[in-house]
Every structure is written in C-alpha cells, then in structure tokens.
PDB file of C-alpha atoms in Angstrom:
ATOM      1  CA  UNK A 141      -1.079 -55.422 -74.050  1.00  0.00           C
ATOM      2  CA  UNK A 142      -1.017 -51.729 -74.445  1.00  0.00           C
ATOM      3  CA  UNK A 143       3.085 -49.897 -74.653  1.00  0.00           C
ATOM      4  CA  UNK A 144       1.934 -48.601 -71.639  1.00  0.00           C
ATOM      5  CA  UNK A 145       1.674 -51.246 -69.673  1.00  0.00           C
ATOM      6  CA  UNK A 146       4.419 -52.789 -71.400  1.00  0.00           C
ATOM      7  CA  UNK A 147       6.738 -50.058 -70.516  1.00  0.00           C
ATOM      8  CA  UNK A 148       5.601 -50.357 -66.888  1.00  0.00           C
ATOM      9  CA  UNK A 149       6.167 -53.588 -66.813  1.00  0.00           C
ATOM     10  CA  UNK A 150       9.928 -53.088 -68.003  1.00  0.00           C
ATOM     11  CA  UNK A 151      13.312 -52.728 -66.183  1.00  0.00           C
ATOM     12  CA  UNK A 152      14.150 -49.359 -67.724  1.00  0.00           C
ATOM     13  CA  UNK A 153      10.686 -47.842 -65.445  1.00  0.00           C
ATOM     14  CA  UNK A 154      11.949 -49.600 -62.137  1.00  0.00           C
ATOM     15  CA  UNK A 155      15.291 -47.688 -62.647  1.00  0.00           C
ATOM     16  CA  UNK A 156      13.908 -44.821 -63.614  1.00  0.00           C
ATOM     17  CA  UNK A 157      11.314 -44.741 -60.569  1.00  0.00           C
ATOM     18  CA  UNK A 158      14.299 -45.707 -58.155  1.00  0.00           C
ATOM     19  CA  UNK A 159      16.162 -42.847 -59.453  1.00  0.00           C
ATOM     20  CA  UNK A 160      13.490 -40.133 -59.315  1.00  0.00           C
ATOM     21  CA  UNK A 161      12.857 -41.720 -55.431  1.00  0.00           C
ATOM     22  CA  UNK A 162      16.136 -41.494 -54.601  1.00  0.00           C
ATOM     23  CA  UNK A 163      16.736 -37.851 -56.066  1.00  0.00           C
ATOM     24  CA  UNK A 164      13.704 -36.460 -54.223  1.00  0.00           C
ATOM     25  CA  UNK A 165      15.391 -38.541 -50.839  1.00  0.00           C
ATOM     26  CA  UNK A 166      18.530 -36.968 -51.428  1.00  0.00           C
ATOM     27  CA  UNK A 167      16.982 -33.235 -51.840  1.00  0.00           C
ATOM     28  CA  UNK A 168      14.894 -33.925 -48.680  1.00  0.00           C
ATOM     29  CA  UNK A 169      18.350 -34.654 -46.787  1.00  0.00           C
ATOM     30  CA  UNK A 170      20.558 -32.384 -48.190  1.00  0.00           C
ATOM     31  CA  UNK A 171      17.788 -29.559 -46.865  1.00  0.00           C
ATOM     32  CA  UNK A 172      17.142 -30.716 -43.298  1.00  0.00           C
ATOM     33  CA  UNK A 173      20.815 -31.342 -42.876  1.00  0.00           C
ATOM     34  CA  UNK A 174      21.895 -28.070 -44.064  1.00  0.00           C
ATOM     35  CA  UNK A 175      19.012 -26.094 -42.143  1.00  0.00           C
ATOM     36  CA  UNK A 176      20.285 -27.964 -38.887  1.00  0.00           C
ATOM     37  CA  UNK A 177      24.143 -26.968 -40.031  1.00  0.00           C
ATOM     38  CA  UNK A 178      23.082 -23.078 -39.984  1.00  0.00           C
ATOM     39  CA  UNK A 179      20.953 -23.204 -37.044  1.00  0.00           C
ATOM     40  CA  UNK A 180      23.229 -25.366 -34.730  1.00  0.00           C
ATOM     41  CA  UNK A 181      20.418 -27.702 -33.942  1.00  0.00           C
ATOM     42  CA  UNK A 182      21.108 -28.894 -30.390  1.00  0.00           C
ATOM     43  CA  UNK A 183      24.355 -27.169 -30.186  1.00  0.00           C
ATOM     44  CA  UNK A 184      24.777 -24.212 -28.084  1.00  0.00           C
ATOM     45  CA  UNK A 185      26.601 -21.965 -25.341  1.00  0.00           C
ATOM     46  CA  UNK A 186      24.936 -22.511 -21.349  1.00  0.00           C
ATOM     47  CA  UNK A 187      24.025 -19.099 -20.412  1.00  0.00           C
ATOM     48  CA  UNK A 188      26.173 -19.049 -16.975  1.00  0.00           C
ATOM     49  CA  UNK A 189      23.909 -18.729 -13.527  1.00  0.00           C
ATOM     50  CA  UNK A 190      23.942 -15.069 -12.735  1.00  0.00           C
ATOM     51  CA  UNK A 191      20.604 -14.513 -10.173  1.00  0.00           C
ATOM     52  CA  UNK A 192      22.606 -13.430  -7.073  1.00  0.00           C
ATOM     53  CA  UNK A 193      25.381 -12.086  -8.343  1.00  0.00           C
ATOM     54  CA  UNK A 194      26.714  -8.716  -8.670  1.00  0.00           C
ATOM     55  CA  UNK A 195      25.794  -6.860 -11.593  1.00  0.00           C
ATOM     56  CA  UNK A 196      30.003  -5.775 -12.488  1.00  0.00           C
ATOM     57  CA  UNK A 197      30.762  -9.480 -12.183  1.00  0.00           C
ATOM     58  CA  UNK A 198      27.623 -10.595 -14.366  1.00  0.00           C
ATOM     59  CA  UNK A 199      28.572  -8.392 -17.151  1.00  0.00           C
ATOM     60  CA  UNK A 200      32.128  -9.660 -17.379  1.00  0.00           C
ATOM     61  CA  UNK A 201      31.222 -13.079 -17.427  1.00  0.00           C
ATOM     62  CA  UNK A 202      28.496 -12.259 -19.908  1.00  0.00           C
ATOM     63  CA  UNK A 203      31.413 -10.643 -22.078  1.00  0.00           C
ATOM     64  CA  UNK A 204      33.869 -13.320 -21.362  1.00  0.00           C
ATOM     65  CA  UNK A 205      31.018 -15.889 -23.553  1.00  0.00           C
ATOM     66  CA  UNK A 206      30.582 -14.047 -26.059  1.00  0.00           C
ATOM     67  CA  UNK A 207      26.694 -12.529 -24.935  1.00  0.00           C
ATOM     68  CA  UNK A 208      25.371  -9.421 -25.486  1.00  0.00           C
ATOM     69  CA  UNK A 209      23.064  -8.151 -22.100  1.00  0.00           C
ATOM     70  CA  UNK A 210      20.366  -5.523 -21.139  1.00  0.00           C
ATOM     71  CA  UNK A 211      19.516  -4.332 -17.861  1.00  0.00           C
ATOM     72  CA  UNK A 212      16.706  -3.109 -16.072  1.00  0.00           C
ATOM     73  CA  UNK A 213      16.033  -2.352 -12.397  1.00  0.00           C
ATOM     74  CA  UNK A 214      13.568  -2.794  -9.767  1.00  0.00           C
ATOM     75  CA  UNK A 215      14.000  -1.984  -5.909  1.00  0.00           C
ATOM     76  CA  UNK A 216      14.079  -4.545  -3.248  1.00  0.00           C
ATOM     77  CA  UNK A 217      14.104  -3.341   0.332  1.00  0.00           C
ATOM     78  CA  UNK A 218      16.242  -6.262   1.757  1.00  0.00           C
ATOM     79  CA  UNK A 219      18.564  -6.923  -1.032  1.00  0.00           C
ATOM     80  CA  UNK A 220      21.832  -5.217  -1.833  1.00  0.00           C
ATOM     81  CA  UNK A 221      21.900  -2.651  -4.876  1.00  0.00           C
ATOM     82  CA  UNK A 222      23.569  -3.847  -7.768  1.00  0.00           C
ATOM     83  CA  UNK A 223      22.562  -7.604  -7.084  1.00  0.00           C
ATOM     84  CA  UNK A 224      20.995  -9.292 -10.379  1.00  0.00           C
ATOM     85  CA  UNK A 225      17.243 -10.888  -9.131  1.00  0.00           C
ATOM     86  CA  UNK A 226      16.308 -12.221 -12.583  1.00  0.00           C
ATOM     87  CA  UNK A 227      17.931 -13.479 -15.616  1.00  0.00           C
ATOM     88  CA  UNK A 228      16.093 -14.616 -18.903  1.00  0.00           C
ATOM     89  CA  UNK A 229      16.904 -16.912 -20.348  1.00  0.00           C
ATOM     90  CA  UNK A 230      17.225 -19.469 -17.459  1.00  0.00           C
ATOM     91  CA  UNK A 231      20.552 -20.479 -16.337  1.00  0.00           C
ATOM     92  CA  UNK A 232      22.219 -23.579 -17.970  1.00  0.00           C
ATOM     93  CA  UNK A 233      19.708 -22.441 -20.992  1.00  0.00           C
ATOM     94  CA  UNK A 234      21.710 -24.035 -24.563  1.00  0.00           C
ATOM     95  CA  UNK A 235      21.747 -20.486 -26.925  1.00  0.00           C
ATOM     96  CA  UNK A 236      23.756 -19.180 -29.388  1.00  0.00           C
ATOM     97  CA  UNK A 237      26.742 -16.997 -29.367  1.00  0.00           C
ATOM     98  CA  UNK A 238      25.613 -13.532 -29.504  1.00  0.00           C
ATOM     99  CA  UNK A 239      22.679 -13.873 -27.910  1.00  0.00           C
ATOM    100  CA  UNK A 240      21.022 -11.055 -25.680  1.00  0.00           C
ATOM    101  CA  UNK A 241      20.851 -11.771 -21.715  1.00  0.00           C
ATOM    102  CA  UNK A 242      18.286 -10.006 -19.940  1.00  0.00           C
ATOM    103  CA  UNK A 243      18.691  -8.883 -16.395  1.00  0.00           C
ATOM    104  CA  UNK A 244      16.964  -7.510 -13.488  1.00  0.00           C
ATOM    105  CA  UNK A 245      18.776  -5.907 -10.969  1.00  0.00           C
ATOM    106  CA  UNK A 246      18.101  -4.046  -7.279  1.00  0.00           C
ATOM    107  CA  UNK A 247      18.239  -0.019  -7.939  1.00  0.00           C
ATOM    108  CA  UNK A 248      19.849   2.009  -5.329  1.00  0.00           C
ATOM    109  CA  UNK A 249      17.141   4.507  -5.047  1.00  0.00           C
ATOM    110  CA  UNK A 250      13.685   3.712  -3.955  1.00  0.00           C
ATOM    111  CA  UNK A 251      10.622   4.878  -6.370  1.00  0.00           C
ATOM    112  CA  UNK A 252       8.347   7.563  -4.636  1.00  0.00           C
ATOM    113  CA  UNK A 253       5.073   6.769  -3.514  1.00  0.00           C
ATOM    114  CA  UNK A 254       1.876   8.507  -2.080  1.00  0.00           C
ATOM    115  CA  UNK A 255       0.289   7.878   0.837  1.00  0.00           C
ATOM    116  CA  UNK A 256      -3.204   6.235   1.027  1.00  0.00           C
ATOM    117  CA  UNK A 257      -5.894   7.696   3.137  1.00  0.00           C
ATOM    118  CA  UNK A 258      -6.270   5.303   5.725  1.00  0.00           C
ATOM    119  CA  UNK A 259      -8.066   7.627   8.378  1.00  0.00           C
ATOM    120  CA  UNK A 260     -11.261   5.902   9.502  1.00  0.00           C
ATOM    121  CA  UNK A 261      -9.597   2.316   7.853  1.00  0.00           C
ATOM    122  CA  UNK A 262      -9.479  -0.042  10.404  1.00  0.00           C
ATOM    123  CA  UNK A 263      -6.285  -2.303  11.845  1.00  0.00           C
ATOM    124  CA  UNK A 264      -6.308  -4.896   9.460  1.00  0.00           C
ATOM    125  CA  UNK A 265      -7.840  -2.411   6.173  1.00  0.00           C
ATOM    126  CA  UNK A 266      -4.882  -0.182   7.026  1.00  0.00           C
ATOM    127  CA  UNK A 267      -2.435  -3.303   6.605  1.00  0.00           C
ATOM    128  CA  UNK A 268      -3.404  -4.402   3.106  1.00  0.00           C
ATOM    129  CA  UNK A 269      -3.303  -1.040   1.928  1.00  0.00           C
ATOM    130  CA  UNK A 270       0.058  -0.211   3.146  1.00  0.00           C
ATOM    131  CA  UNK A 271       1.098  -3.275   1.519  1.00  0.00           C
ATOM    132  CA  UNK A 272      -0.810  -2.745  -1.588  1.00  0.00           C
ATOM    133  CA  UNK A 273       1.270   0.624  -1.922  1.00  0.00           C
ATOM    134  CA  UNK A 274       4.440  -1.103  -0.920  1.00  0.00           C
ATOM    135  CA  UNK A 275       4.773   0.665   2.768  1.00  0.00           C
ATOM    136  CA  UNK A 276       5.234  -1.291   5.571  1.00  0.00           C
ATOM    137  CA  UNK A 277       4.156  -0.861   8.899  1.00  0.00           C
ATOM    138  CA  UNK A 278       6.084  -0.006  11.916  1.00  0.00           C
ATOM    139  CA  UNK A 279       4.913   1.337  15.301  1.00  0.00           C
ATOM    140  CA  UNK A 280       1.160   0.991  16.551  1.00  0.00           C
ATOM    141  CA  UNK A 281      -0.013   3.488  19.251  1.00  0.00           C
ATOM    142  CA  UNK A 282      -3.416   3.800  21.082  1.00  0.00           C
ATOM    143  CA  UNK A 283      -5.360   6.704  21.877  1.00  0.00           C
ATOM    144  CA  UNK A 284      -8.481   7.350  23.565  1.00  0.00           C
ATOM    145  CA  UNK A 285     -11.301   6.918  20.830  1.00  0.00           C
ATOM    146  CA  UNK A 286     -14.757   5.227  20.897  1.00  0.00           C
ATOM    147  CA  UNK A 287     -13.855   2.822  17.837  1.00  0.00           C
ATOM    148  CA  UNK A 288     -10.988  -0.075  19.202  1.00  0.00           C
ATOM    149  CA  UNK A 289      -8.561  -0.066  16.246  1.00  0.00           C
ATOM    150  CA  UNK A 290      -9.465   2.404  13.984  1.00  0.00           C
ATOM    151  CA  UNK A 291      -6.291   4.751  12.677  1.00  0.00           C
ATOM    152  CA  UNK A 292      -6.625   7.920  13.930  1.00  0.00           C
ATOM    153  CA  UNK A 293      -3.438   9.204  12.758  1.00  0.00           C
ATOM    154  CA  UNK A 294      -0.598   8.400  10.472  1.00  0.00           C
ATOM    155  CA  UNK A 295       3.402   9.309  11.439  1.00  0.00           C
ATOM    156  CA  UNK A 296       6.584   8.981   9.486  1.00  0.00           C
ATOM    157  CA  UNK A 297       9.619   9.943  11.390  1.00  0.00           C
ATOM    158  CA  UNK A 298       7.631  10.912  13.978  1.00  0.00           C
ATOM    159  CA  UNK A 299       5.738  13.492  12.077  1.00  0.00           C
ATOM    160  CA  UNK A 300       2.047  13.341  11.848  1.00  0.00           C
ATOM    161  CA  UNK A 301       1.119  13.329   7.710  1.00  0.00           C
ATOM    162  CA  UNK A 302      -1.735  13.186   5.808  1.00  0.00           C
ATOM    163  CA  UNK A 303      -3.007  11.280   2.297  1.00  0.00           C
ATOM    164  CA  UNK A 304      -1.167  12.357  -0.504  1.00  0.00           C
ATOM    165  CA  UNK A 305       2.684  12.607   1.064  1.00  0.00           C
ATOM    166  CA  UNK A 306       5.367  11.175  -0.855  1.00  0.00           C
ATOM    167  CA  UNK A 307       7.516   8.395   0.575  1.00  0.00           C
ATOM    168  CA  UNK A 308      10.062   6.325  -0.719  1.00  0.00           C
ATOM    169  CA  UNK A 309       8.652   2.707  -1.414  1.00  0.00           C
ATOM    170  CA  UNK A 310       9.263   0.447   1.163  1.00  0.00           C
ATOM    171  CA  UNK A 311       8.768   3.084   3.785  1.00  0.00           C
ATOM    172  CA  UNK A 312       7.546   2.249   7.363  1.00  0.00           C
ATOM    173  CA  UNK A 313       4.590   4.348   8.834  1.00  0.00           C
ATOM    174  CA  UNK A 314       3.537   4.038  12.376  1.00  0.00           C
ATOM    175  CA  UNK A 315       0.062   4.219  13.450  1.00  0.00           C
ATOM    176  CA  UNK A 316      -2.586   5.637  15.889  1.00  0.00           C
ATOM    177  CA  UNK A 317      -5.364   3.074  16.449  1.00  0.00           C
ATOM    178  CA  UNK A 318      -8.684   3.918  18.561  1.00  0.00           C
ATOM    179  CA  UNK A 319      -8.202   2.051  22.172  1.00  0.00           C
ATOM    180  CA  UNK A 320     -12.307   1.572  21.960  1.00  0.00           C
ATOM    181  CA  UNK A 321     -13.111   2.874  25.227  1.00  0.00           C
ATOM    182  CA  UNK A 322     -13.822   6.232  24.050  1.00  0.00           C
ATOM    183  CA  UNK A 323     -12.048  10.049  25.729  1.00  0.00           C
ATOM    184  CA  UNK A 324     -11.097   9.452  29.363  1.00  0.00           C
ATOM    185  CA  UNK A 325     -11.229  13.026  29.600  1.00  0.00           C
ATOM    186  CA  UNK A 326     -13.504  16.065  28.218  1.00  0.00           C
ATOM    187  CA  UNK A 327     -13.620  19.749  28.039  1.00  0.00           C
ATOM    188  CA  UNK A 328     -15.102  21.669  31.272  1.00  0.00           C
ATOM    189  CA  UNK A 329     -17.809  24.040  29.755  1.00  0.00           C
ATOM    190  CA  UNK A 330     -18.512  27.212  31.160  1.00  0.00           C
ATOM    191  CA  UNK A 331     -21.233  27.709  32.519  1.00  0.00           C
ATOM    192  CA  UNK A 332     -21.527  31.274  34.127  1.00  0.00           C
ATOM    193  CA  UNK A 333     -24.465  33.054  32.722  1.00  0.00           C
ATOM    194  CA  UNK A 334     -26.425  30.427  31.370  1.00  0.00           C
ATOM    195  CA  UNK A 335     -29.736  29.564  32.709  1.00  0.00           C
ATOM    196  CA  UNK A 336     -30.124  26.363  34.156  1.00  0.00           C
ATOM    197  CA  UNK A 337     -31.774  24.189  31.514  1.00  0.00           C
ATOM    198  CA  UNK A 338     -28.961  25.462  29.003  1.00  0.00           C
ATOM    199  CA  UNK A 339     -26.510  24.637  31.868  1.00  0.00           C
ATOM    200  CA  UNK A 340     -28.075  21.035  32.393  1.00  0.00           C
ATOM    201  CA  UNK A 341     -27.853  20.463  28.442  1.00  0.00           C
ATOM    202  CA  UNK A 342     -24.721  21.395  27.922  1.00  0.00           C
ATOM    203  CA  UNK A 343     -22.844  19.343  31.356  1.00  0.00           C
ATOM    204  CA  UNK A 344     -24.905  16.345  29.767  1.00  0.00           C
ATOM    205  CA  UNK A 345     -23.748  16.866  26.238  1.00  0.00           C
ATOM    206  CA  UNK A 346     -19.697  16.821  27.608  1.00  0.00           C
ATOM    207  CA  UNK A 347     -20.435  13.213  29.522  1.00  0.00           C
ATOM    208  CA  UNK A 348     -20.557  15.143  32.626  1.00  0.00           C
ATOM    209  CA  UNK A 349     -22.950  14.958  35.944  1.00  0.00           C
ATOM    210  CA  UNK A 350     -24.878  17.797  37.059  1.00  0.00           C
ATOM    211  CA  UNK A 351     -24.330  17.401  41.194  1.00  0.00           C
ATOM    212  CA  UNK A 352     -25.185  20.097  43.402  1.00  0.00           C
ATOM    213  CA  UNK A 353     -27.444  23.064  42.604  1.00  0.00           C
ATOM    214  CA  UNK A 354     -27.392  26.051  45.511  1.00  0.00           C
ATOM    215  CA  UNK A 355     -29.336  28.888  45.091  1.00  0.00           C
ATOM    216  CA  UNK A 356     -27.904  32.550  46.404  1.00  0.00           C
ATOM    217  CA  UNK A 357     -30.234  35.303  47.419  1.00  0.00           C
ATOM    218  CA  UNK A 358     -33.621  35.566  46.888  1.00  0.00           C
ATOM    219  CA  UNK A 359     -35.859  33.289  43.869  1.00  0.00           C
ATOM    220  CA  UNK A 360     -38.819  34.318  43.027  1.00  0.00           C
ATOM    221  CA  UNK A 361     -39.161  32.527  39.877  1.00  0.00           C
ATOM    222  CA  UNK A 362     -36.888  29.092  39.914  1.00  0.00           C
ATOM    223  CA  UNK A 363     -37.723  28.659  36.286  1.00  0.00           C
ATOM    224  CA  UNK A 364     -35.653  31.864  35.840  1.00  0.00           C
ATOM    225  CA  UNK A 365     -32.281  31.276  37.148  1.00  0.00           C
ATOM    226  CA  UNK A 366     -28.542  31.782  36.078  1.00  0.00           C
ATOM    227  CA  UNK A 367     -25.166  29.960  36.745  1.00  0.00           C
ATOM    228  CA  UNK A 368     -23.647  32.665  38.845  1.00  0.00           C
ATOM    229  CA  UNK A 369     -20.623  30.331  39.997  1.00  0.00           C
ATOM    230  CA  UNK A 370     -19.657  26.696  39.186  1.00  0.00           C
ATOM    231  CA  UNK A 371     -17.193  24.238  40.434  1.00  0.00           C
ATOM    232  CA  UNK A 372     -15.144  22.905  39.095  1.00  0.00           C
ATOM    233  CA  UNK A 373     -14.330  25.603  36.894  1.00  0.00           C
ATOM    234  CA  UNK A 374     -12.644  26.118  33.462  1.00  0.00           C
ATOM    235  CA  UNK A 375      -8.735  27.894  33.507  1.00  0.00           C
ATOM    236  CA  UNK A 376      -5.793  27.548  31.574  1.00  0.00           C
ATOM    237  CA  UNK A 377      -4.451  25.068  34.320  1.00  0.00           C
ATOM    238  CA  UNK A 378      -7.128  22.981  33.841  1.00  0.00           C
ATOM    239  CA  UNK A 379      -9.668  23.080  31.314  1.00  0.00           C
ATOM    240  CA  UNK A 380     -10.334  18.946  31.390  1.00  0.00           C
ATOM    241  CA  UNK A 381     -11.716  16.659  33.212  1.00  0.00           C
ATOM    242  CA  UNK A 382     -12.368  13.234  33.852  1.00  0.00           C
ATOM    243  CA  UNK A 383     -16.099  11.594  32.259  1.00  0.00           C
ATOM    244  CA  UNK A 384     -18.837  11.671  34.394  1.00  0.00           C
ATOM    245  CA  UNK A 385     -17.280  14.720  37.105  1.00  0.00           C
ATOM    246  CA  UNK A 386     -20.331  16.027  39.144  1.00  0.00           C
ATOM    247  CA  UNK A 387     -20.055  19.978  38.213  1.00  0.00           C
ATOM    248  CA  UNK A 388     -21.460  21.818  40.906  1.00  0.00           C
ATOM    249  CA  UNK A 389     -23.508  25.041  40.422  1.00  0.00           C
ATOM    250  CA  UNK A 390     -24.495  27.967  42.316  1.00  0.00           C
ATOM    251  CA  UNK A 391     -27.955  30.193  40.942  1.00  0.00           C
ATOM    252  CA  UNK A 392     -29.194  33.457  41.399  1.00  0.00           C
ATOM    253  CA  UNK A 393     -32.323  34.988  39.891  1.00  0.00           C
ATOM    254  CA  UNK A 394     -32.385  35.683  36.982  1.00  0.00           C
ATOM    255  CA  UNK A 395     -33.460  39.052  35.253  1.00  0.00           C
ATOM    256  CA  UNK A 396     -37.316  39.012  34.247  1.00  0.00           C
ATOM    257  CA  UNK A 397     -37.670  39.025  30.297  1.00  0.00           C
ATOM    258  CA  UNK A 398     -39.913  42.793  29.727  1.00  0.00           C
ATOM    259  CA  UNK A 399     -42.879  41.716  27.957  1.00  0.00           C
ATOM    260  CA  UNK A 400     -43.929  42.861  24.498  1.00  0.00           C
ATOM    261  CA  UNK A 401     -45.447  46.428  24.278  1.00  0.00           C
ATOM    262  CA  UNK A 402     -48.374  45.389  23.123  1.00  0.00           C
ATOM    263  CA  UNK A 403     -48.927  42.716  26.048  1.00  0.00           C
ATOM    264  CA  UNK A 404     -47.835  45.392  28.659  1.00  0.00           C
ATOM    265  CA  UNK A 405     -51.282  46.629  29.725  1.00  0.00           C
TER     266      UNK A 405
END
C-alpha cells in the first residue's frame, strides 16, 4: 500500500479533516450570525397607523419613534385638508429606527383645470369627460333643440363659459341639454317687398304656413306680384312666433321689369 493511502487510512487525517470541517462550519456561522446582528434580522420598530390622521399629529408621533418623514399632497374634494390619505410603508410594517415615512396628504388648494369642449357631446359623453378632467356635474337644464340631450351650453356660477376656462378641480358645471323636440318658436320674416315666390320660400324655410293671399288693386300679371302688407307682422314687441303660424299676405302688382334695349323693338 502506497503512503498515501496509508496516511488516509490514519487517525492523524480524520482529525485533521474534522478540524478543517469544523473551521469552515465555524466561519460559515460566525458570518451569518454577525450579518443578522448588524441588520436586526426580524427585529424592528411598527411604523404607527397614520392614514386618517392629521398631518401635525402624524409628524409628532413619527418624531416621538425615532422616523424621519416626507410629505406630499394631493386634493380630495370630500376630505379635510391636512388629513394624511396614504402612508408607505404600511402600518404595523417591522423597520428600522431612522427610517423615512412617506405620506400623502389632502392640500388646501385645488389644482386648476381647463374645461373640455363638450358642445355637441351628448348626456352621457359629457359625463365621462367631466369626470375624466375631475369636474363634476351639477345642474341639468333643457332647451328647445332638435337633438334630446345634447349640451348646448356650459355654466359655472351661473355664467355661460366656453372650452378652455380654468376651474379649480373638483368643480361642478351645470348643463344645457337639447329637449329633442326642436324651437317652439321662430323668427317672423319680413316680408314687405318681396315677390311672392321669394315670400312663399322664405315663410317655408322659418317652419311657417303661408295662409291667406289677397290681392289689392288691379293684377294684370299674377306672376308679378309684391307683399305689400302681411300679418302677422315683425316689431320689437314681437318678432317670434309659434311653428307652423299661417302668415297672411296682402299683393299688389308688381312693377314690370323694362326689357333689354336690344329686345325693345
């Protein structure tokens, strides 16, 4: 047999072996207890529950424990300024002495924001976009308009505005929807001077009726006739009416057009 395997084979290698084991065992302890010594492995201060409380009070508890904090802010409509909404880390969270708290609280001031355009939006379109820009909505009125619930109009504090306007976030607009049944009144034209076909055009254009047509004096040509009187008429009294009113109409003869020089003869 070789020394080698001789010397395996003795006591003074088992020793040896069990020594060099047990020195690399010991190293391998000494190290993971000492790294859980400096790092407090599972030891640890409770970061105190501070969501609803008052930022002044938060702080001195913070400082009371030994934590160091930074705030921001964010604005909530419906929840008193100064109030803390969010905390990181968690509440009852194990961390060490000294660590940093971060904490969200409600601002006293409301951001600014713009107005969408909403004109032509309908009902419910208007309502996601309000609350896409953080507005909320507050009165609805109707008006006389052809389309049922499209906004007409936008108001803040009774004011009519337009896109673009600058409100604090949170705001609450009111709203002037279509009714859908389209103006319940329209503009009288006037009608004096016009010849009848331009009269008849323009009552049908205004959703009106033509009723009665009287002629005065003497027509020689009834293609060639003018509105000479008309009922009812137009005046700063009244100026509308109701849609479909029969407007009445008196004609006279009209002036004859002199032809062309070169058609005269």
């Amino acid at each position: 047999m070789s020394k080698f395997g001789t010397y395996i084979k003795s006591a003074s290698f088992g020793k040896t072996l069990l020594l060099a084991a047990g020195s690399v065992l010991a190293v391998v302890l000494i190290a993971f207890f000492s790294l859980s010594y400096y790092t407090r492995h599972g030891s640890g201060i409770p970061v105190p529950k501070l969501k609803g409380m008052n930022i002044d009070r938060a702080i001195q508890l913070l400082e009371e424990q030994g934590f160091e904090y930074k705030i921001d802010s964010a604005y909530i409509g419906d929840q008193p300024p100064g109030t803390v909404i969010e905390q990181d880390p968690d509440p009852e969270t194990n961390v060490k002495e000294g660590r940093v708290i971060y904490l969200t609280i409600v601002t006293t001031q409301a951001p600014m924001v713009s107005l969408p355009d909403m004109e032509q939006n309908n009902y419910r379109e208007a309502l996601a976009t309000l609350a896409n820009y953080s507005l909320k909505l507050g009165d609805t009125s109707y008006r006389s308009d052809i389309a049922r619930d499209r906004v007409l109009e936008v108001r803040f504090g009774g004011k009519v505005i337009g896109p673009g306007t600058k409100l604090p976030k949170g705001s609450s607009v009111d709203l002037v929807l279509g009714d859908g049944q389209g103006a319940s009144e329209v503009d009288i034209p006037d009608l004096l001077n016009q010849d009848l076909d331009a009269a008849r055009f323009a009552i049908k254009g205004a959703g009106l009726t033509l009723g009665t047509v009287t002629y005065e004096g003497t027509i020689t040509d009834s293609s060639n006739v003018i509105i000479v009187a008309q009922s009812p008429m137009p005046t700063d009294s009244a100026s509308k009416t109701s849609i479909g009113t029969r407007i009445n109409v008196t004609v006279s003869q009209g002036t004859a057009t002199p032809l062309p020089p070169d058609e005269q003869n």
